[in-house]
CSV table of C-alpha atoms (C1' of nucleotides) in Angstrom, one decimal:
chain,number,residue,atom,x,y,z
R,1,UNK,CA,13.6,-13.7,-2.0
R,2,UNK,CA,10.4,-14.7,-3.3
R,3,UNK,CA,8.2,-12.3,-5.4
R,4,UNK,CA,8.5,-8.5,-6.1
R,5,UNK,CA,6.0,-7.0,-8.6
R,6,UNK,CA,6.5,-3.9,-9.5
R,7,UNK,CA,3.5,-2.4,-7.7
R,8,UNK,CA,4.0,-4.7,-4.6
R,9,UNK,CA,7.5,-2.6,-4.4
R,10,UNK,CA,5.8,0.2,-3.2
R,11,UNK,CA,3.8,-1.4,-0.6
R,12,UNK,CA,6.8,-1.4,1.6
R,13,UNK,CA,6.4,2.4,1.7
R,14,UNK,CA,3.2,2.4,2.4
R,15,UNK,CA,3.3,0.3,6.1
R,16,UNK,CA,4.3,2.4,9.0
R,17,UNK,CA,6.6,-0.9,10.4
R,18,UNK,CA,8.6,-1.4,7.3
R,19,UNK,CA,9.0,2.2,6.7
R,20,UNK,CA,10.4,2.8,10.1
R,21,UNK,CA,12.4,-0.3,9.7
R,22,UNK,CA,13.9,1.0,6.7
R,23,UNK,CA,14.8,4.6,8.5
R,24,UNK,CA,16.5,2.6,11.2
R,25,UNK,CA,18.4,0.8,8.7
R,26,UNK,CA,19.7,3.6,7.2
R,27,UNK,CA,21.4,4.5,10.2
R,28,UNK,CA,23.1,1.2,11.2
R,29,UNK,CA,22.5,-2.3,10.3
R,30,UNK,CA,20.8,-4.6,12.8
R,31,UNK,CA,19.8,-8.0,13.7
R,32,UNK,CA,16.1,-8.9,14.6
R,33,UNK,CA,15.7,-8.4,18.0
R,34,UNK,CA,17.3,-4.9,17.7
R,35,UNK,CA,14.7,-4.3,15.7
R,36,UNK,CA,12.3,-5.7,17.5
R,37,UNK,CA,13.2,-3.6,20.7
R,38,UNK,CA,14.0,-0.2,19.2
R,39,UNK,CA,10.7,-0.2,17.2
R,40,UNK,CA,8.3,-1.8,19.7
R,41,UNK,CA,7.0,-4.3,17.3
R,42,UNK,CA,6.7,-8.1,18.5
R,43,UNK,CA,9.3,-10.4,16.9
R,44,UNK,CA,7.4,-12.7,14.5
R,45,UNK,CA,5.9,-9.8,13.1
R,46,UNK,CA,9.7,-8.1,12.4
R,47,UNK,CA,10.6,-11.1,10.8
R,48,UNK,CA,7.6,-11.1,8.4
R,49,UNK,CA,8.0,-7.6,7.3
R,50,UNK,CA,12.0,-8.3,6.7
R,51,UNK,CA,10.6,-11.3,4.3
R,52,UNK,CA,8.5,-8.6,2.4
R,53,UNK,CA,11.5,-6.3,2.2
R,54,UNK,CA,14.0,-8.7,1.2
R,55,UNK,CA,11.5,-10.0,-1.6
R,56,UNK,CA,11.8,-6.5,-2.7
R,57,UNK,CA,15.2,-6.0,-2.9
R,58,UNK,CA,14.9,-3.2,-0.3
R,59,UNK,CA,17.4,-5.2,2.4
R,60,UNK,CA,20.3,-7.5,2.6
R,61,UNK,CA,20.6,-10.1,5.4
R,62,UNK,CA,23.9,-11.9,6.8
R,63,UNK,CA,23.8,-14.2,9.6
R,64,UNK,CA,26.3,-13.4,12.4
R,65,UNK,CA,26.2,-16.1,15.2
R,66,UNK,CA,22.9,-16.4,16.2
R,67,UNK,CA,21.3,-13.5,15.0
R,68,UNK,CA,21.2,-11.7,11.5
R,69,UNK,CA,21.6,-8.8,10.3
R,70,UNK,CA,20.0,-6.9,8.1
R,71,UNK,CA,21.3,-3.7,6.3
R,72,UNK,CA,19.3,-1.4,3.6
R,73,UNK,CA,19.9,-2.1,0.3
R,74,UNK,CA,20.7,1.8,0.0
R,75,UNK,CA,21.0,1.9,-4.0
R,76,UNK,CA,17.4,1.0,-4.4
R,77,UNK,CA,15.8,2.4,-1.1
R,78,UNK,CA,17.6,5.3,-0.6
R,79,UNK,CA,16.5,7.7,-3.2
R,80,UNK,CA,13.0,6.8,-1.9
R,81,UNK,CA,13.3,7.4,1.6
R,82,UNK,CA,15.3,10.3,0.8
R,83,UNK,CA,12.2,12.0,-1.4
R,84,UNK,CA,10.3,10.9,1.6
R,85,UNK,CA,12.4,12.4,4.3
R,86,UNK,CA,13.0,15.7,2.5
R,87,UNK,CA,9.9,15.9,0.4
R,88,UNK,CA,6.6,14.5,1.6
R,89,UNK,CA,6.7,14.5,5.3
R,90,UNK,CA,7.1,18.0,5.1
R,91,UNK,CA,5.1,18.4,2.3
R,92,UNK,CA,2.3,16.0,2.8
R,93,UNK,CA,2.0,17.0,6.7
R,94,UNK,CA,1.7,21.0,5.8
R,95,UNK,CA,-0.8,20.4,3.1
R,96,UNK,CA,-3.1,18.6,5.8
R,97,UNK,CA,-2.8,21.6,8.7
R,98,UNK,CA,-3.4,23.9,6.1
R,99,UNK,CA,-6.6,22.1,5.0
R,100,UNK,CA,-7.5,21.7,8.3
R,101,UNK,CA,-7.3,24.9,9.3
R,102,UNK,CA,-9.9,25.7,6.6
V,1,UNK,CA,-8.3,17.5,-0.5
V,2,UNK,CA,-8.9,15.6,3.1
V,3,UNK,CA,-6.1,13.8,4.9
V,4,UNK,CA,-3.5,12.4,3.8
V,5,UNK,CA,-0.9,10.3,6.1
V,6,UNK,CA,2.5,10.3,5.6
V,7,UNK,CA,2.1,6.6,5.0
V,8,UNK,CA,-0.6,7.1,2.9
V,9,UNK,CA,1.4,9.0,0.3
V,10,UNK,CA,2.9,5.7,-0.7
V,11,UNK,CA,-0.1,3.6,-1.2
V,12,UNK,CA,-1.2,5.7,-4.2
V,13,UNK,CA,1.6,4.4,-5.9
V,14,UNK,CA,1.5,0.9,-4.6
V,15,UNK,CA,-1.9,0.6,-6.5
V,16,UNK,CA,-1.9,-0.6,-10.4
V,17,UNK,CA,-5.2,1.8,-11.2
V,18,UNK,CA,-3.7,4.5,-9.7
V,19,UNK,CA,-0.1,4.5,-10.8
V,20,UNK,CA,-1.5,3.7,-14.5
V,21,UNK,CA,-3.5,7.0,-13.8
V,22,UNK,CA,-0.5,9.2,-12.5
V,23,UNK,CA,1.3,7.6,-15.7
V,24,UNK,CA,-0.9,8.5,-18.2
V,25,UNK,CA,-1.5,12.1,-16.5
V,26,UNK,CA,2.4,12.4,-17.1
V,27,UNK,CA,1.8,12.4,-20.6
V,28,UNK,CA,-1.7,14.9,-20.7
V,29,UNK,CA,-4.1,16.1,-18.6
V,30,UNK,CA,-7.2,14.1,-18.8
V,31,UNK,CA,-11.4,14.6,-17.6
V,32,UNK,CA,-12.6,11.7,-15.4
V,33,UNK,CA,-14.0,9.5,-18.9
V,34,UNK,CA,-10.8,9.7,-21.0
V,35,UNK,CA,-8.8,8.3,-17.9
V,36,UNK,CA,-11.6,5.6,-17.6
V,37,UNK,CA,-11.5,4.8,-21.3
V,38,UNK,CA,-8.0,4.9,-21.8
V,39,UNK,CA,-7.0,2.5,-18.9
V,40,UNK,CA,-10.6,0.8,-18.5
V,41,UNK,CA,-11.2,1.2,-15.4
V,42,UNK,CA,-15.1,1.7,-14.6
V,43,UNK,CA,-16.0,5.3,-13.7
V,44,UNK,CA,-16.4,5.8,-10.3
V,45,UNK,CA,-13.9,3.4,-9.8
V,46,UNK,CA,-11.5,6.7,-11.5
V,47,UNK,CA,-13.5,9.1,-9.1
V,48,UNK,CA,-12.5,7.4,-5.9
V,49,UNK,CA,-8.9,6.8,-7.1
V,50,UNK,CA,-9.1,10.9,-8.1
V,51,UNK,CA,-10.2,11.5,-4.5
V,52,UNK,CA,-7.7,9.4,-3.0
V,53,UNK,CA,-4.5,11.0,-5.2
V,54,UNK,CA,-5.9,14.8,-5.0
V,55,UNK,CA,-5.8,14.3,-1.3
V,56,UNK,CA,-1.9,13.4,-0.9
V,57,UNK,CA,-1.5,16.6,-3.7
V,58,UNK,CA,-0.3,14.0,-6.1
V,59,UNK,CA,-3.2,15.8,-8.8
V,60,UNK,CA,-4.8,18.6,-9.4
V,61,UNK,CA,-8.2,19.3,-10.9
V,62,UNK,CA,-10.0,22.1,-12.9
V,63,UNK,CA,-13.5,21.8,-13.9
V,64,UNK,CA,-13.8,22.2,-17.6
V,65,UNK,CA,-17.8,22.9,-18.6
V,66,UNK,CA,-19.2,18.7,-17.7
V,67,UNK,CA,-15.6,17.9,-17.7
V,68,UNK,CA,-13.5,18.1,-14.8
V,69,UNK,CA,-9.8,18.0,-15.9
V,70,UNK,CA,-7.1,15.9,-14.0
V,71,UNK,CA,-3.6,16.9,-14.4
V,72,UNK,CA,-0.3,15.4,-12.7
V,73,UNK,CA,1.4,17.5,-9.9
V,74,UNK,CA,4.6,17.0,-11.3
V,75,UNK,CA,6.8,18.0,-8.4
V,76,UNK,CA,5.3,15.8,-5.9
V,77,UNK,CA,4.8,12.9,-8.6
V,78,UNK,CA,7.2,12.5,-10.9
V,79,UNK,CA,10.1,12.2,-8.5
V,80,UNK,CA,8.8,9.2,-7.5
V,81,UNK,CA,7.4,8.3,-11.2
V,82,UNK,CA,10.4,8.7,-12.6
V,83,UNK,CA,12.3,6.2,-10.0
V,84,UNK,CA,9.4,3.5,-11.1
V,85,UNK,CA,10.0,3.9,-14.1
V,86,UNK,CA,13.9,4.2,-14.4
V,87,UNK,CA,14.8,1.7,-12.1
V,88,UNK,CA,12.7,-0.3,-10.2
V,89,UNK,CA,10.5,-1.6,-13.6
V,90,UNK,CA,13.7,-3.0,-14.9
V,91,UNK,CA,15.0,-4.2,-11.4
V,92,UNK,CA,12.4,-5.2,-9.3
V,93,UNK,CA,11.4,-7.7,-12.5
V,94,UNK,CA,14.9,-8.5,-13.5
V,95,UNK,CA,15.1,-9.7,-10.1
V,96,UNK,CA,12.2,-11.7,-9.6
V,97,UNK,CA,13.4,-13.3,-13.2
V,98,UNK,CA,17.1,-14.1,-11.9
V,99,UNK,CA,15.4,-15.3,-8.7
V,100,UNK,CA,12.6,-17.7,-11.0
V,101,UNK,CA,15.8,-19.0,-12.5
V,102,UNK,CA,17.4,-20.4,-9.6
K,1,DA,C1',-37.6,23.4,-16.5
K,2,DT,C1',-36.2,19.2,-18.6
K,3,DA,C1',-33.1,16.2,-20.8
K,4,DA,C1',-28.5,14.5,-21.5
K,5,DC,C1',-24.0,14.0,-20.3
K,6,DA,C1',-20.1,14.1,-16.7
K,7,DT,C1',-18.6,13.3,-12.3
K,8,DA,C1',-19.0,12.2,-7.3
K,9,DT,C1',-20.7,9.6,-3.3
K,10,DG,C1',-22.2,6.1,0.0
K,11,DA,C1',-23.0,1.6,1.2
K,12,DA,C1',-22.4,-3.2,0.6
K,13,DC,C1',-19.4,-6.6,-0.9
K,14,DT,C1',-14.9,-8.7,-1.9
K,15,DA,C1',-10.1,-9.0,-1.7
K,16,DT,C1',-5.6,-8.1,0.5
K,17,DA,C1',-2.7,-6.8,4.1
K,18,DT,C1',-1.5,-6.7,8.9
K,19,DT,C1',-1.2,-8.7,13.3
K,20,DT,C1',-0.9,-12.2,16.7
K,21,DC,C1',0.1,-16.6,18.6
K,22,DA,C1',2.0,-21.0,18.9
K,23,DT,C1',5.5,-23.5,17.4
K,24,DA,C1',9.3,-24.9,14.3
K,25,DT,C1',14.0,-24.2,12.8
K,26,DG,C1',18.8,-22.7,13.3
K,27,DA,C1',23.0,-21.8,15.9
K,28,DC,C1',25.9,-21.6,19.8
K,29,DT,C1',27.5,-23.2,24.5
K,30,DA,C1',28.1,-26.1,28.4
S,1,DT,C1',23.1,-33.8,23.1
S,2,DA,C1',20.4,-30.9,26.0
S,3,DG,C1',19.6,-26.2,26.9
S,4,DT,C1',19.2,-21.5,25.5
S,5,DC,C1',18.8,-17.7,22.6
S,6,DA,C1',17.6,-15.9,17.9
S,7,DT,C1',14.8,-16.0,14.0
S,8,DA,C1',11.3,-17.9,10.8
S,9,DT,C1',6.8,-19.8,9.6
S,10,DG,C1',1.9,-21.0,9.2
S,11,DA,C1',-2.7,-20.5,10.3
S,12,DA,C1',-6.3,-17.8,12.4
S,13,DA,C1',-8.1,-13.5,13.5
S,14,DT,C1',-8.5,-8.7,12.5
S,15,DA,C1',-8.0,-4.6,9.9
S,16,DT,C1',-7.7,-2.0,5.8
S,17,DA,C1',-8.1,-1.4,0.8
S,18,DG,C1',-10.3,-2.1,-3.6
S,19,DT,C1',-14.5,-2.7,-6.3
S,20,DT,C1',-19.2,-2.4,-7.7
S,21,DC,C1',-23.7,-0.6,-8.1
S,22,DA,C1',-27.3,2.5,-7.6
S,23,DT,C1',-28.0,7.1,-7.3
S,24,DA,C1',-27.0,11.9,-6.3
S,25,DT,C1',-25.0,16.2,-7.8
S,26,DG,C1',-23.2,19.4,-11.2
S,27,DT,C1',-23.1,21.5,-15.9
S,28,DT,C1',-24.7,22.6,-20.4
S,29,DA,C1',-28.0,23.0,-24.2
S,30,DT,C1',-32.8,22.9,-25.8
DNA sequence: ATAACATATGAACTATATTTCATATGACTA
DNA sequence: TAGTCATATGAAATATAGTTCATATGTTAT
């Protein structure tokens, strides 16, 4: 864990890899390559994002063997992704059609 | 309002203009040269930032004779506002402090 | 209609973030 | 300890976001 500012904390959310990582997460805990494969995004670039994450507290790692794994830090993701989950993709999306439609 | 991404939701608040903005709108509404003044941030610099939270519906805006007025949608906001500032101020920072320590 | 104030817009510039690739490091097994 | 698999790291390239400035547009009052 390196550096978290309080406005870098949100940048997580904001990147389409770390906020899918973090939806995976909530379902199971997983090592790298899991990851890696269920997301379609190359390695190296898994491991950076995890960096980011665990800078921000978002995710825990333990290494297992070879691999590590990583779980969400649920108490300070979770009510987040949940706002997001329930809220704004429903939200945010609609607002957009309807605009469009205009 | 124009598009707004589910992903883009998140960088509004992953900004220091903007979340300074949303805060202050918390407290009153505000026209475009109060928000400018108040958090000195140069004027068109606060128009863009307007443009970019009206379109995720994070503000609204009513025009006000010359003024235009910018108040906080609170539903879609302040859930998120309210974690900043309960929770992740104290341990995002508190974090990065115990971490300096080390 | 013109002047004065308020806000918005676009284009150029600057700063940050994301992505990729090559390779280093860590951990287990034969 | 050499080989293999798993993960991390740094630097370069690319993409995206933030900032500034000049100026356009909107609104009111004279």
């Amino acid at each position: 864990m390196t550096n978290c500012s309080c406005d870098s904390f949100f940048v997580n959310f904001s990147n389409k890899a770390r906020l899918n990582i973090m939806l995976l997460l909530k379902t199971r805990a997983c090592d790298v390559t899991t990851i890696s494969r269920n997301l379609k995004i190359e390695q190296s670039l898994v491991s950076h994002n995890m960096t980011k994450l665990l800078s921000c507290n978002l995710v825990q790692s333990k290494r297992e063997g070879k691999t590590k794994i990583y779980s969400l830090n649920k108490k300070v993701a979770l009510p987040i992704l949940d706002i997001y989950e329930k809220n704004i993709l429903k939200n945010c999306c609609s607002i957009c059609k309807n605009e469009k439609k205009k």
